[in-house]
């Protein structure tokens, strides 16, 4: 019981503490590829602290919903975090939600932020909400199919078990369908974390914004909560990519292996971050109506992954 | 014995309610209380009765009759479950109606509405209770005709009359097919009693069996609203008074699902693989097209009606997956699929009735169904907004609400298809998972639109500006169902246990002990995937205050929304529902086939434009390409019959004479 509680607190602290660092890391990597110096690694913490000290300005058009949404989106992402292994596959709340539940918890966060965006009555909010829900509709089928592909390979959808199952299969786990599902999921994660070519997290250019347009009216502490939620989601999506598809090195509990696990995870995140930074530095933002092409690629890959795993299951 | 009293009490309370409505119809206020309090009371009886049957034994009243017609009722756990769904919904809707019908005071005959309302609920309860096919057809027709009268309650509007016509035609086409399927069964059973239909599939020849299946699918599918037989829903639901639409969409279309389960599983016995596959395809297409058309709708009730098509699709996905498992002789997995379907069925009854009541409240206080002219209602009608939000989140399958649990179960039912031996079937079922995922994402988009545009930001028109909160009785009705949405969400493990006891007699195996644990539900085998909505809800509540503690709020100031430095932004700057759904309209252009036209009028030269008119609408593919050609064909054939209709009495006498002669000759020659 005590161990479970310690794990619970540990997981919470890891998510809350690491999320801004990952954000800083990606910014730094992007700056490296663009031959800039970039903001310091810990800039995101400073930004959040600064926002927390500030007062909020709230639009007169808004209702109570606007004030509740940051809290809901934060809570739903954090709850999802308890079901996703980061340093260890021992998750006290691993039973409470599987991969599908995580997807829907993220959907809860998205749904609430989209409503808040409409609540301000600004055209930007509506535009952002409309596009976000559009992109979500493109992402969801590919997401479910790649979840199916993974689940067929390992026989479970609870993420902690997926990691241990893939570990126990050893190198044979890297089947074609596993890798295809990984690529599909990588494309999805670009959309889920709002990165180029789907959305540009660094822009406030009116006509290209998606996520930024939705939270345009937020300020001060509320903005800090939303930003932290977004950073947490980014960390969680990356952890999913690392620990579902390449869980090697993850520890099975709060034991000596945790130090090695932290190091291995950092390396994996760094590699992923570099991949993301390369993608972001080499592509321009796509037109909104070209995104269905990108997402159909992901959908097709995920479908192929499913087909592969079904055909190869007899062997 | 107590059961008999309860059941008869329930029937008579509805009848008394109906009689009182007619007797008191001159006094609006007293007739309102008399009719809706009786339906409320009868619903309470219904809940008690159905729960006692679900936890007890099958309830049978046998009144001896002929082998054709028998007035008995036989209520097993499945029937009791449907009575429960009907009763919970009608309980909430009855309370809601007390406030809602004040709208009609002095304008319409409320007693007439109360009469139909009571008889309508009673007919639905009888549909799921009777144990004889002929009796079933009678109560089924009663339900259809009463609901037709309810649809045309506001018959002074021409679009209501058109809606009623489409509904009555479609529903009778459906009834025709149902009668055909019963005749096929009775031809072998030798009796019209459901008892003798049980397991009749074994005695039917394969061709007749397939025929019975197809007739039943078309017949009940018409009532359920599967694509392409769905066209009556978007007409009939919006035309009916909102309390009636809540019942029609929430529970009436479910009675068709009830008979599908009985028919396919109990009567025919599912041992043909393609039945499940056909139903799966139809269900996936229904869910996708339903939500796609819903997204383009701006009439809030039509939008909800299309969502019924979508949700019936989701229910049938669960049912069809269960049928596929059944035909593969995997009763455990079939039980899982059936539980998913039944769970979504009760969820849909809860949130769809809730949403229709919410839509009714909007119409009650703004007198418009067009969400483009609403906005800002959350400030004027805070409780309606709150309840509508709960309904929206439930239908969008967001945790920890009820819709999430049943969609999760459906996804896992699809995932279980990996246990099937035919690869192609497995891939097809898993592919339908992608369709379900797209459906649920589009549903979320649609309800961000429906809730966001009508309730949030600034009011777009004067009626929205002057909206007032609806009476307490209406709020209470919505409150009950909102509460049920939450209860069915967080107590999933308990509900699954109950549903398992329903599916056990149908598929022959109970799996509750394998898939439920304390606060947790999981898949077979051994919790390979599990969720606990109870814990998710607790975690959400636990984390909600966290940011507030972390970032203790001090000052917030109010200021206008940023409008690019322009003067104060008004409601005209807000995003509209049309704009909101634009990306999806453009993406799915091939399905929607949008028409766009711009008319410009000029003053003297081309440089001076006096006015613009922009018109945009989408094409209903099914009406255009399936129904219209059929209607035209029928009309053409009918027209060709005009040739013999000369209008001259001599010609008609000649026809009669000719017919008489033919008959006489055929008798003389000994009949052919």
Short mmCIF file of C-alpha atoms in Angstrom, two decimals, chain B residues 321-500:
data_model
loop_
_atom_site.label_atom_id
_atom_site.label_comp_id
_atom_site.label_asym_id
_atom_site.label_seq_id
_atom_site.Cartn_x
_atom_site.Cartn_y
_atom_site.Cartn_z
CA UNK B 321 -19.85 -8.22 -33.62
CA UNK B 322 -21.71 -10.34 -31.12
CA UNK B 323 -23.51 -12.11 -33.99
CA UNK B 324 -20.21 -12.78 -35.73
CA UNK B 325 -18.85 -14.36 -32.56
CA UNK B 326 -22.04 -16.32 -32.13
CA UNK B 327 -21.79 -17.78 -35.62
CA UNK B 328 -18.17 -18.69 -34.87
CA UNK B 329 -19.38 -20.57 -31.76
CA UNK B 330 -17.62 -18.26 -29.31
CA UNK B 331 -20.43 -17.50 -26.86
CA UNK B 332 -18.12 -15.81 -24.35
CA UNK B 333 -17.06 -13.21 -26.86
CA UNK B 334 -20.63 -12.92 -28.14
CA UNK B 335 -21.70 -12.09 -24.60
CA UNK B 336 -19.10 -9.31 -24.51
CA UNK B 337 -20.38 -7.80 -27.75
CA UNK B 338 -23.99 -8.03 -26.60
CA UNK B 339 -23.14 -6.33 -23.29
CA UNK B 340 -21.46 -3.52 -25.24
CA UNK B 341 -24.57 -3.11 -27.39
CA UNK B 342 -26.99 -3.16 -24.46
CA UNK B 343 -24.81 -0.74 -22.52
CA UNK B 344 -24.76 1.73 -25.37
CA UNK B 345 -28.48 1.27 -25.79
CA UNK B 346 -29.33 2.38 -22.25
CA UNK B 347 -26.73 5.16 -22.44
CA UNK B 348 -28.18 6.48 -25.64
CA UNK B 349 -31.64 6.46 -24.12
CA UNK B 350 -30.34 8.56 -21.24
CA UNK B 351 -28.27 11.16 -23.04
CA UNK B 352 -30.35 11.48 -26.17
CA UNK B 353 -33.55 12.07 -24.22
CA UNK B 354 -31.62 14.53 -22.10
CA UNK B 355 -30.34 16.37 -25.15
CA UNK B 356 -33.77 16.47 -26.79
CA UNK B 357 -35.19 17.92 -23.59
CA UNK B 358 -32.35 20.46 -23.62
CA UNK B 359 -33.22 21.34 -27.20
CA UNK B 360 -36.85 21.62 -26.12
CA UNK B 361 -35.84 24.04 -23.38
CA UNK B 362 -33.98 26.18 -25.90
CA UNK B 363 -37.04 26.24 -28.14
CA UNK B 364 -39.25 26.92 -25.12
CA UNK B 365 -37.43 30.10 -24.22
CA UNK B 366 -36.17 31.36 -27.59
CA UNK B 367 -38.70 29.91 -30.05
CA UNK B 368 -36.01 29.02 -32.52
CA UNK B 369 -34.41 25.75 -33.53
CA UNK B 370 -31.63 27.39 -35.52
CA UNK B 371 -28.38 27.37 -33.55
CA UNK B 372 -27.00 30.14 -35.77
CA UNK B 373 -29.38 32.58 -34.13
CA UNK B 374 -28.61 31.51 -30.56
CA UNK B 375 -25.56 32.16 -28.39
CA UNK B 376 -24.83 33.22 -24.84
CA UNK B 377 -27.57 31.06 -23.37
CA UNK B 378 -25.24 29.77 -20.65
CA UNK B 379 -25.70 33.08 -18.83
CA UNK B 380 -29.45 33.22 -19.28
CA UNK B 381 -30.18 29.54 -18.75
CA UNK B 382 -27.33 28.27 -16.55
CA UNK B 383 -28.94 25.00 -15.48
CA UNK B 384 -30.15 24.04 -18.93
CA UNK B 385 -26.65 24.76 -20.17
CA UNK B 386 -25.11 22.60 -17.47
CA UNK B 387 -27.39 19.66 -18.21
CA UNK B 388 -26.92 20.02 -21.95
CA UNK B 389 -23.16 20.04 -21.38
CA UNK B 390 -23.36 16.77 -19.45
CA UNK B 391 -25.40 15.28 -22.28
CA UNK B 392 -22.92 16.55 -24.85
CA UNK B 393 -19.96 15.11 -22.97
CA UNK B 394 -21.74 11.79 -22.57
CA UNK B 395 -22.59 11.48 -26.25
CA UNK B 396 -19.04 12.51 -27.18
CA UNK B 397 -17.83 9.50 -25.16
CA UNK B 398 -15.70 11.52 -22.77
CA UNK B 399 -14.63 9.85 -19.54
CA UNK B 400 -15.98 9.42 -16.91
CA UNK B 401 -19.47 9.73 -18.45
CA UNK B 402 -21.55 6.80 -19.62
CA UNK B 403 -20.97 7.07 -23.37
CA UNK B 404 -17.28 6.44 -22.83
CA UNK B 405 -17.86 3.11 -21.09
CA UNK B 406 -20.02 1.70 -23.85
CA UNK B 407 -17.73 2.89 -26.63
CA UNK B 408 -14.79 1.42 -24.78
CA UNK B 409 -16.65 -1.88 -24.54
CA UNK B 410 -17.48 -1.70 -28.25
CA UNK B 411 -13.83 -1.07 -29.17
CA UNK B 412 -12.79 -4.05 -27.10
CA UNK B 413 -15.51 -6.21 -28.60
CA UNK B 414 -14.01 -5.38 -31.98
CA UNK B 415 -10.54 -6.10 -30.71
CA UNK B 416 -11.66 -9.52 -29.52
CA UNK B 417 -12.23 -10.46 -33.16
CA UNK B 418 -8.58 -11.54 -33.20
CA UNK B 419 -9.96 -14.79 -31.78
CA UNK B 420 -11.75 -15.50 -35.06
CA UNK B 421 -10.14 -17.92 -37.43
CA UNK B 422 -10.91 -16.18 -40.72
CA UNK B 423 -8.36 -13.41 -41.26
CA UNK B 424 -10.53 -11.40 -43.59
CA UNK B 425 -13.36 -11.19 -41.07
CA UNK B 426 -10.98 -10.13 -38.31
CA UNK B 427 -9.52 -7.39 -40.47
CA UNK B 428 -13.00 -6.22 -41.40
CA UNK B 429 -14.11 -6.02 -37.78
CA UNK B 430 -10.94 -4.20 -36.76
CA UNK B 431 -11.41 -1.85 -39.69
CA UNK B 432 -14.85 -1.01 -38.36
CA UNK B 433 -12.95 0.13 -35.26
CA UNK B 434 -11.48 2.92 -37.36
CA UNK B 435 -15.00 3.85 -38.44
CA UNK B 436 -16.13 3.94 -34.82
CA UNK B 437 -13.13 6.09 -33.88
CA UNK B 438 -13.89 8.54 -36.66
CA UNK B 439 -17.54 8.57 -35.61
CA UNK B 440 -16.73 9.41 -32.04
CA UNK B 441 -14.23 12.13 -32.99
CA UNK B 442 -16.77 13.71 -35.35
CA UNK B 443 -19.43 13.46 -32.65
CA UNK B 444 -17.17 15.38 -30.29
CA UNK B 445 -16.64 18.02 -32.99
CA UNK B 446 -20.38 18.19 -33.55
CA UNK B 447 -21.14 18.74 -29.89
CA UNK B 448 -18.43 21.36 -29.48
CA UNK B 449 -20.36 23.08 -32.25
CA UNK B 450 -23.84 22.42 -30.88
CA UNK B 451 -23.01 23.46 -27.34
CA UNK B 452 -20.47 26.15 -28.16
CA UNK B 453 -22.50 28.00 -30.76
CA UNK B 454 -25.82 27.88 -28.94
CA UNK B 455 -24.76 28.36 -25.34
CA UNK B 456 -21.46 30.23 -25.28
CA UNK B 457 -20.21 33.74 -26.04
CA UNK B 458 -22.64 36.51 -26.99
CA UNK B 459 -26.28 36.15 -28.06
CA UNK B 460 -26.66 36.57 -31.80
CA UNK B 461 -30.30 37.62 -31.91
CA UNK B 462 -32.87 39.37 -29.73
CA UNK B 463 -34.78 36.18 -28.77
CA UNK B 464 -31.51 34.66 -27.53
CA UNK B 465 -30.75 37.88 -25.68
CA UNK B 466 -34.13 37.74 -23.89
CA UNK B 467 -34.05 34.03 -23.10
CA UNK B 468 -35.04 33.02 -19.60
CA UNK B 469 -34.38 29.89 -17.59
CA UNK B 470 -37.08 27.27 -18.03
CA UNK B 471 -39.48 26.20 -15.22
CA UNK B 472 -38.18 23.97 -12.44
CA UNK B 473 -40.12 20.91 -13.57
CA UNK B 474 -38.28 20.99 -16.90
CA UNK B 475 -34.96 21.36 -15.12
CA UNK B 476 -35.84 18.46 -12.84
CA UNK B 477 -36.53 16.22 -15.82
CA UNK B 478 -33.17 17.05 -17.35
CA UNK B 479 -31.45 16.80 -13.98
CA UNK B 480 -32.63 13.23 -13.45
CA UNK B 481 -31.21 12.05 -16.75
CA UNK B 482 -27.96 13.99 -16.24
CA UNK B 483 -27.60 12.22 -12.94
CA UNK B 484 -28.25 8.90 -14.66
CA UNK B 485 -25.57 9.70 -17.26
CA UNK B 486 -23.05 10.12 -14.45
CA UNK B 487 -24.28 7.08 -12.53
CA UNK B 488 -24.11 4.81 -15.57
CA UNK B 489 -20.64 6.19 -16.19
CA UNK B 490 -18.99 5.74 -12.84
CA UNK B 491 -20.73 2.55 -11.75
CA UNK B 492 -19.80 0.71 -14.93
CA UNK B 493 -18.66 -2.43 -13.13
CA UNK B 494 -22.08 -2.80 -11.55
CA UNK B 495 -24.04 -2.12 -14.72
CA UNK B 496 -21.97 -4.63 -16.66
CA UNK B 497 -22.85 -7.24 -14.06
CA UNK B 498 -26.56 -6.58 -14.56
CA UNK B 499 -26.26 -6.60 -18.34
CA UNK B 500 -24.46 -9.90 -18.16
#
